[in-house]
Short mmCIF file of C-alpha atoms and ligand atoms in Angstrom, two decimals:
data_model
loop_
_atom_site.label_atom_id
_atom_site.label_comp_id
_atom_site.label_asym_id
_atom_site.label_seq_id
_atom_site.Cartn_x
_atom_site.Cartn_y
_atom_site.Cartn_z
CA UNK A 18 -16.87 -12.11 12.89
CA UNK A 19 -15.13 -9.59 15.56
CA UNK A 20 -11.96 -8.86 13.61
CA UNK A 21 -9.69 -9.02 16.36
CA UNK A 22 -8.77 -10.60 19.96
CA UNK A 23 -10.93 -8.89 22.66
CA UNK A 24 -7.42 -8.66 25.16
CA UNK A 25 -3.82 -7.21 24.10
CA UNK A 26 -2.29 -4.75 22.48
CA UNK A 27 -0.34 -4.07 18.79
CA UNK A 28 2.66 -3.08 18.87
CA UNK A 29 3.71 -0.88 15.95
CA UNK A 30 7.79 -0.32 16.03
CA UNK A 31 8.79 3.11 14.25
CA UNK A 32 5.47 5.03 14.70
CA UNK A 33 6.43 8.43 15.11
CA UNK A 34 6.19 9.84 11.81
CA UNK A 35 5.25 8.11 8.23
CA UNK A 36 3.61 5.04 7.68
CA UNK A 37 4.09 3.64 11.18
CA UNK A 38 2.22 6.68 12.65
CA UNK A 39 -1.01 6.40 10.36
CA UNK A 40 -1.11 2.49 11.22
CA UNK A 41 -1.30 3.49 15.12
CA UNK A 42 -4.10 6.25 14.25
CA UNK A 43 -5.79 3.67 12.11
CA UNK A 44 -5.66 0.83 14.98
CA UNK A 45 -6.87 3.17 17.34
CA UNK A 46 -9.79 4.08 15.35
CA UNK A 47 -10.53 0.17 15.35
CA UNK A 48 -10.19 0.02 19.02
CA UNK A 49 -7.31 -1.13 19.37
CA UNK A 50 -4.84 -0.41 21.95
CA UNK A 51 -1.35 0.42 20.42
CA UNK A 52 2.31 0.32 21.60
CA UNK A 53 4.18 3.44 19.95
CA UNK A 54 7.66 2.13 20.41
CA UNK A 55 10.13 4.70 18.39
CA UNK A 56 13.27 6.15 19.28
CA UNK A 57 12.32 9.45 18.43
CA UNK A 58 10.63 10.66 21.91
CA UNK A 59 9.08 13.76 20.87
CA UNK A 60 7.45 12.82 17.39
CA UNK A 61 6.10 9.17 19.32
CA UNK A 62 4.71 11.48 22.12
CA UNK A 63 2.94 13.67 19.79
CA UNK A 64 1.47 10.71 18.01
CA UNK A 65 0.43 9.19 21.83
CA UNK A 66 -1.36 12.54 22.33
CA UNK A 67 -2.81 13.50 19.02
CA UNK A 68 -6.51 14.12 18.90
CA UNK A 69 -7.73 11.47 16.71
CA UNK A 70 -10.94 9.47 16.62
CA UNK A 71 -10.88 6.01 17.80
CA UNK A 72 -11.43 3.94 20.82
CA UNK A 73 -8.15 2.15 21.04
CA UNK A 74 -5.71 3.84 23.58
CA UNK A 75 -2.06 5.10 22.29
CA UNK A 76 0.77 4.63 25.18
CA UNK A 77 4.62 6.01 23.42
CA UNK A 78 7.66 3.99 24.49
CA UNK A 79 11.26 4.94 23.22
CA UNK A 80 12.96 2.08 22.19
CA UNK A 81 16.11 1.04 19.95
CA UNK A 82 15.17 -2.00 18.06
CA UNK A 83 18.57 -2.47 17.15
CA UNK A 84 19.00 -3.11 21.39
CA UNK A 85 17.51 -5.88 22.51
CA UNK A 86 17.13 -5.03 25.94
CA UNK A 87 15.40 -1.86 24.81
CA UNK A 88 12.93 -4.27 22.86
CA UNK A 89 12.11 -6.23 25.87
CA UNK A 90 11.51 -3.27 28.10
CA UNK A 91 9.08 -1.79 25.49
CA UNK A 92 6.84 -5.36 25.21
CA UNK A 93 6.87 -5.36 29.25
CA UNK A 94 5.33 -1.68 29.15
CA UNK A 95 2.48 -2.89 26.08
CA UNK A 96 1.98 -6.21 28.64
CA UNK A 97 1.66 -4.09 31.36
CA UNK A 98 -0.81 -1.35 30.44
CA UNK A 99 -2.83 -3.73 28.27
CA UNK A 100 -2.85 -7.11 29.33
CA UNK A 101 -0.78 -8.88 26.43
CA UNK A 102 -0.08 -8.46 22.92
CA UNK A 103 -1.42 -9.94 19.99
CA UNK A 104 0.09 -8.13 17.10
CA UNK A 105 3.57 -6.67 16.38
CA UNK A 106 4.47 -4.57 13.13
CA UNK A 107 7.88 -4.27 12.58
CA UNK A 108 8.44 -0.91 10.41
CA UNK A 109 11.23 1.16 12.01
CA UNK A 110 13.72 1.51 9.35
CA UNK A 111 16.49 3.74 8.95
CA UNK A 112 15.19 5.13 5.30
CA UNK A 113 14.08 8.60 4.71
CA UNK A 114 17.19 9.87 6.50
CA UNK A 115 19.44 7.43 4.29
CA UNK A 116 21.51 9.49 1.30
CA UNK A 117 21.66 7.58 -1.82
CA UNK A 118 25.23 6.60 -3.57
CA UNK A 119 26.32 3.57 -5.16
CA UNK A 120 27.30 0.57 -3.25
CA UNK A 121 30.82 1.10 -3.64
CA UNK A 122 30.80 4.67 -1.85
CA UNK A 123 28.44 3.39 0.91
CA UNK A 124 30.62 3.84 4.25
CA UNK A 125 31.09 0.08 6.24
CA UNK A 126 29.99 1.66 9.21
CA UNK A 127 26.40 2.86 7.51
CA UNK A 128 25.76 -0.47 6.15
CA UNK A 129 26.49 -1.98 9.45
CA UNK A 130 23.50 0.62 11.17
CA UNK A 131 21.17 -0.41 8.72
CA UNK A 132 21.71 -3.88 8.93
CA UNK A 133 21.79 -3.53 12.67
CA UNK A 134 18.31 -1.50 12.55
CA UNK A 135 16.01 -2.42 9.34
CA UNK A 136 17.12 -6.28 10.16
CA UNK A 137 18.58 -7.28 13.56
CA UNK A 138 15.85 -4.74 14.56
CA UNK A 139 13.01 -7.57 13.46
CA UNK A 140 14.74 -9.81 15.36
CA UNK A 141 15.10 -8.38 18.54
CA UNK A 142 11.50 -7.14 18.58
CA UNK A 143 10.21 -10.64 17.40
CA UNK A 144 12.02 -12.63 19.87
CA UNK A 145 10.98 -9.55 23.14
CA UNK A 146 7.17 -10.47 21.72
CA UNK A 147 7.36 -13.73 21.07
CA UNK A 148 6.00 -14.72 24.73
CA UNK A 149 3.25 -12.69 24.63
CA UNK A 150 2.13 -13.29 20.72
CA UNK A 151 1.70 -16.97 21.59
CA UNK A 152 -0.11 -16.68 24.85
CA UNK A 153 -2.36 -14.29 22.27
CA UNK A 154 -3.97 -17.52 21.04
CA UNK A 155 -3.53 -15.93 17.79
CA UNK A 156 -0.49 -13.87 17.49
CA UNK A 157 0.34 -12.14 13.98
CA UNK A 158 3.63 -10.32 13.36
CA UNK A 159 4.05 -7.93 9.91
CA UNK A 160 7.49 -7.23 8.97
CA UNK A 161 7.34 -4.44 6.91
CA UNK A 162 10.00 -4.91 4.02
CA UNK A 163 10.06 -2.87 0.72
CA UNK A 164 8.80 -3.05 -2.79
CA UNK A 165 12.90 -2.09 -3.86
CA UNK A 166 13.41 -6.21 -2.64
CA UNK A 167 11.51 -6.94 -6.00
CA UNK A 168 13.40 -5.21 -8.53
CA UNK A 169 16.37 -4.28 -7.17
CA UNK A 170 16.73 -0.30 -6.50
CA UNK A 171 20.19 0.82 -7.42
CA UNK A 172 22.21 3.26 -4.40
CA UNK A 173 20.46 1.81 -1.38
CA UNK A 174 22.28 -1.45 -1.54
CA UNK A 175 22.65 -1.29 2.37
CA UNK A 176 18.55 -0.74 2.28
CA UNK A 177 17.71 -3.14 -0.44
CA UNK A 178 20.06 -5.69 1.53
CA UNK A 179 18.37 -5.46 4.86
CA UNK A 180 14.79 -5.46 3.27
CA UNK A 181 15.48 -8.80 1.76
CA UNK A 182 16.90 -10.26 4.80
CA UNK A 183 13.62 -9.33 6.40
CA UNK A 184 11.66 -11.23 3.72
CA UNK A 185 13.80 -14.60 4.44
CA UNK A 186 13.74 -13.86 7.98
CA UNK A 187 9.27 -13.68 8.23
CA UNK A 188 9.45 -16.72 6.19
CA UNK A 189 11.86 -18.89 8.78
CA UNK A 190 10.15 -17.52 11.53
CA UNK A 191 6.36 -18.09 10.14
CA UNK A 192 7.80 -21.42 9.92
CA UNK A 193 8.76 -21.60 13.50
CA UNK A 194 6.22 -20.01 15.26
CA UNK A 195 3.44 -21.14 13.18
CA UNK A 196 2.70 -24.50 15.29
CA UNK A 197 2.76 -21.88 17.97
CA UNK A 198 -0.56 -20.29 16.43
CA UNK A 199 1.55 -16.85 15.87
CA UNK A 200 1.27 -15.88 12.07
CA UNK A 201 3.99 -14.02 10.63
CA UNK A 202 3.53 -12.28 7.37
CA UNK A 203 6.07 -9.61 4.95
CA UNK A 204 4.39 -6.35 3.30
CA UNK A 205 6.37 -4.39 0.68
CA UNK A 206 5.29 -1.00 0.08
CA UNK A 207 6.17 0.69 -3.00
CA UNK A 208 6.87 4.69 -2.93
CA UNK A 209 4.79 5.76 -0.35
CA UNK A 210 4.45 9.71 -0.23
CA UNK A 211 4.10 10.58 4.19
CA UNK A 212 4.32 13.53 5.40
CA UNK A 213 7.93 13.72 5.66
CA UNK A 214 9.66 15.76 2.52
CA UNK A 215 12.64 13.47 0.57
CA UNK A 216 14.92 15.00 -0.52
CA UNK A 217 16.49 11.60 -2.64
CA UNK A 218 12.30 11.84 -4.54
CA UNK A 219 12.88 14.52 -7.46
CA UNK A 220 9.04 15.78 -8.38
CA UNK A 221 10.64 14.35 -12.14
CA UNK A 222 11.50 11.09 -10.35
CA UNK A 223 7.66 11.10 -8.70
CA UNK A 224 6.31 11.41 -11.66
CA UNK A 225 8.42 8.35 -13.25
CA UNK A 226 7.34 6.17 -10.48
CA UNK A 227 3.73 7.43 -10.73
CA UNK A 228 4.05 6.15 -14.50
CA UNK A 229 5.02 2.60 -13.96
CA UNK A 230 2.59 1.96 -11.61
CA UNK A 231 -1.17 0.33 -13.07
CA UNK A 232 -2.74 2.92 -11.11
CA UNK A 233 -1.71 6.12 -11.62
CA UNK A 234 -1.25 8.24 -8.41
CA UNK A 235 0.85 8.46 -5.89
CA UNK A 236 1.28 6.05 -2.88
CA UNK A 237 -0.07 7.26 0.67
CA UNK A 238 0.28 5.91 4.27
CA UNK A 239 -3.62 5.39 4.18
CA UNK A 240 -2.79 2.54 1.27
CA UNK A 241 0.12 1.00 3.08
CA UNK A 242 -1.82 0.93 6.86
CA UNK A 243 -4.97 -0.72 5.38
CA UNK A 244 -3.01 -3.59 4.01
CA UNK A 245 -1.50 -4.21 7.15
CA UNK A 246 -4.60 -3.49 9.34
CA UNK A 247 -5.62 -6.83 7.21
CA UNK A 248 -2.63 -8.68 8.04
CA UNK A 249 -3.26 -8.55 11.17
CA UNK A 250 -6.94 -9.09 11.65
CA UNK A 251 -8.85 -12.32 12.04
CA UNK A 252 -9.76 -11.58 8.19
CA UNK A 253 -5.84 -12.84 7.32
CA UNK A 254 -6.25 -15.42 9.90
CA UNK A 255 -4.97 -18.33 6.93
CA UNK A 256 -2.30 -16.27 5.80
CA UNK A 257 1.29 -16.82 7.29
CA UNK A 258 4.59 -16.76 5.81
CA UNK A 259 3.25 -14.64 2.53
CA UNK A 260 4.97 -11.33 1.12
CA UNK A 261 2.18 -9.08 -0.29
CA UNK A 262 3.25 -6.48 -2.50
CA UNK A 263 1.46 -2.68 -1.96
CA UNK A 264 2.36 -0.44 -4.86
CA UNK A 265 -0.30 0.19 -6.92
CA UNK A 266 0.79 -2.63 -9.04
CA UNK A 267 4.20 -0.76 -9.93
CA UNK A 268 5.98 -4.61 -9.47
CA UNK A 269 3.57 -7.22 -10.72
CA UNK A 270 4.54 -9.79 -7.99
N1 LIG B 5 7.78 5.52 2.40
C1 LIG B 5 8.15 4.71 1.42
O1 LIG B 5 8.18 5.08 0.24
C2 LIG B 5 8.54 3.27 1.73
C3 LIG B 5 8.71 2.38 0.67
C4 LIG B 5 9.06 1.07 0.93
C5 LIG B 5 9.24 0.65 2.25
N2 LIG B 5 9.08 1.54 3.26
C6 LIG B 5 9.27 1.05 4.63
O2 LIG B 5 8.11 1.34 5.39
C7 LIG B 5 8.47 1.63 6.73
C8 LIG B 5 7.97 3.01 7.12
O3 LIG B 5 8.42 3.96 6.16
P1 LIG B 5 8.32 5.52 6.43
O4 LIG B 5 8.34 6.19 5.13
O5 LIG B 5 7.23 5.82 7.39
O6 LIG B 5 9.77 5.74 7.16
P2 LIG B 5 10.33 6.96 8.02
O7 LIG B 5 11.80 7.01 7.77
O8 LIG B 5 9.53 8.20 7.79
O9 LIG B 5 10.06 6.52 9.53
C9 LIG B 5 10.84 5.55 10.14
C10 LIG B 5 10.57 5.58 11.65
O10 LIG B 5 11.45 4.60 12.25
C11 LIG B 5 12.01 5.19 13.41
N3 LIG B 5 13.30 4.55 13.73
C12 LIG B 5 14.46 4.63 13.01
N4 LIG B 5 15.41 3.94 13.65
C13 LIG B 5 14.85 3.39 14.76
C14 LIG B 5 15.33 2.56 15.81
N5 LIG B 5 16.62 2.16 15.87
N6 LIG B 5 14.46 2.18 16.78
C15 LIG B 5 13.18 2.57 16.76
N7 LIG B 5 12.67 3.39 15.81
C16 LIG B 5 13.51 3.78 14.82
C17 LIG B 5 12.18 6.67 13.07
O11 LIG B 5 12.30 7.47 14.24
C18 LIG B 5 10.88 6.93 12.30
O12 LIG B 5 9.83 7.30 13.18
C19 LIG B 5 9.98 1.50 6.81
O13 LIG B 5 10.31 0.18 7.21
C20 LIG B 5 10.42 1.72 5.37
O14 LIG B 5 11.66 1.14 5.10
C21 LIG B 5 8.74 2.83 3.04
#
């Protein structure tokens, strides 16, 4: 079976750096054609450009998912150049830049960013792509949440918070757009060690994490990208409204 639609593009929302960049490399070594829409011009350039193998063609757009007009513009420039879209992954997150402190020192105006971003930012991409996912045939949308949802990480409250608003936000829309044909799925990662340094990851706390995981090394993007490479391929094609878990079995879910 061909593993995806023949027309259209994926559009992968905070690819410049991290996970979101090695799931545009790893589309375009499938052949697919892939959206870069990040607000950070320079890194989602380099990623456009990049020599890496792979048939599928990388275009950058800069786009604030937490604007919705800026959402629609970006799904009229993957229409555009490719024809349509079929897939969206929703992974921009405010996160590696986010300091950690208890919920009661979190300033109001943080927690409404990342509420406005790692949430409202789903939304506003969903509903730019939602033409163009259903006139797909077979549309599939992967919000990309985070393991912390599970078990409840403490001083990211306003992270842990928006995460789980994503997971009841795939379900209502799977829901809805499901007699549409569009499938819309959550993946959790659990610590996932990208090329960008943290400084909030001790190598003490690494190791911890490391240790209550079944399988015992760290997380990479490689890990994360597969699993969503699947979630959106005709492979997953009976899967919709699901949260799968990619931790190396640190939550048992
Ligand atoms: N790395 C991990 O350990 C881990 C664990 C669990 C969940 N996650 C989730 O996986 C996803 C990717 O993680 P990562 O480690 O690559 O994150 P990262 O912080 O390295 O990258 C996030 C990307 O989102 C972009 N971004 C931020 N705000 C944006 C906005 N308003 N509009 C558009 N783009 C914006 C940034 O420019 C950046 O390129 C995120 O949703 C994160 O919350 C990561």
């Amino acid at each position: 079976m061909q593993r995806y639609p023949d027309k259209g593009a994926v559009i992968v929302t905070g690819a410049a750096q991290g996970i979101g960049r090695r799931l545009a490399l790893g589309l375009a070594a499938e052949g697919i054609d892939v959206l870069i829409a990040d607000w950070n011009a320079e890194k989602g350039e380099a990623v456009a450009c990049e020599d890496a193998p792979g048939a599928g063609r990388r275009l950058f757009a800069q786009t604030d998912v937490a604007d919705e007009e800026s959402c629609r513009r970006a799904v009229a420039v993957a229409t555009e150049a490719f024809g349509g879209v079929f897939g969206l992954v929703n992974n921009a997150s405010i996160f590696s830049t986010l300091t950690m402190r208890p919920f009661w020192e979190i300033p109001g105006d943080e927690w409404d960013r990342v509420q406005a971003v790692n949430l409202k930012g789903v939304f506003n991409m969903t509903r730019a792509a939602r033409e163009p996912l259903v006139a797909s045939g077979e549309g599939a949308v992967v919000n990309i949440a985070s393991s912390t949802i599970l078990f409840g990480r403490a001083n990211y409250a306003h992270y842990v918070s928006s995460k789980a608003g994503v997971l009841g936000l795939s379900r209502a829309m799977a829901r809805e757009l499901g007699p549409h044909g569009v499938r819309v799925n959550t993946l959790t990662p659990g610590p996932t060690f990208t090329e960008i340094e943290r400084a909030t990851v001790t190598p003490e706390q690494k190791a911890a994490m490391i240790e209550q995981q079944c399988l015992k090394r760290a997380g990479g993007p490689d890990d994360i990208a597969d699993a969503i490479i699947f979630l959106l391929s005709r492979q997953a094609r009976w899967v919709t409204g699901q949260l799968l878990n990619v931790d190396g079995g640190m939550v048992t879910h």
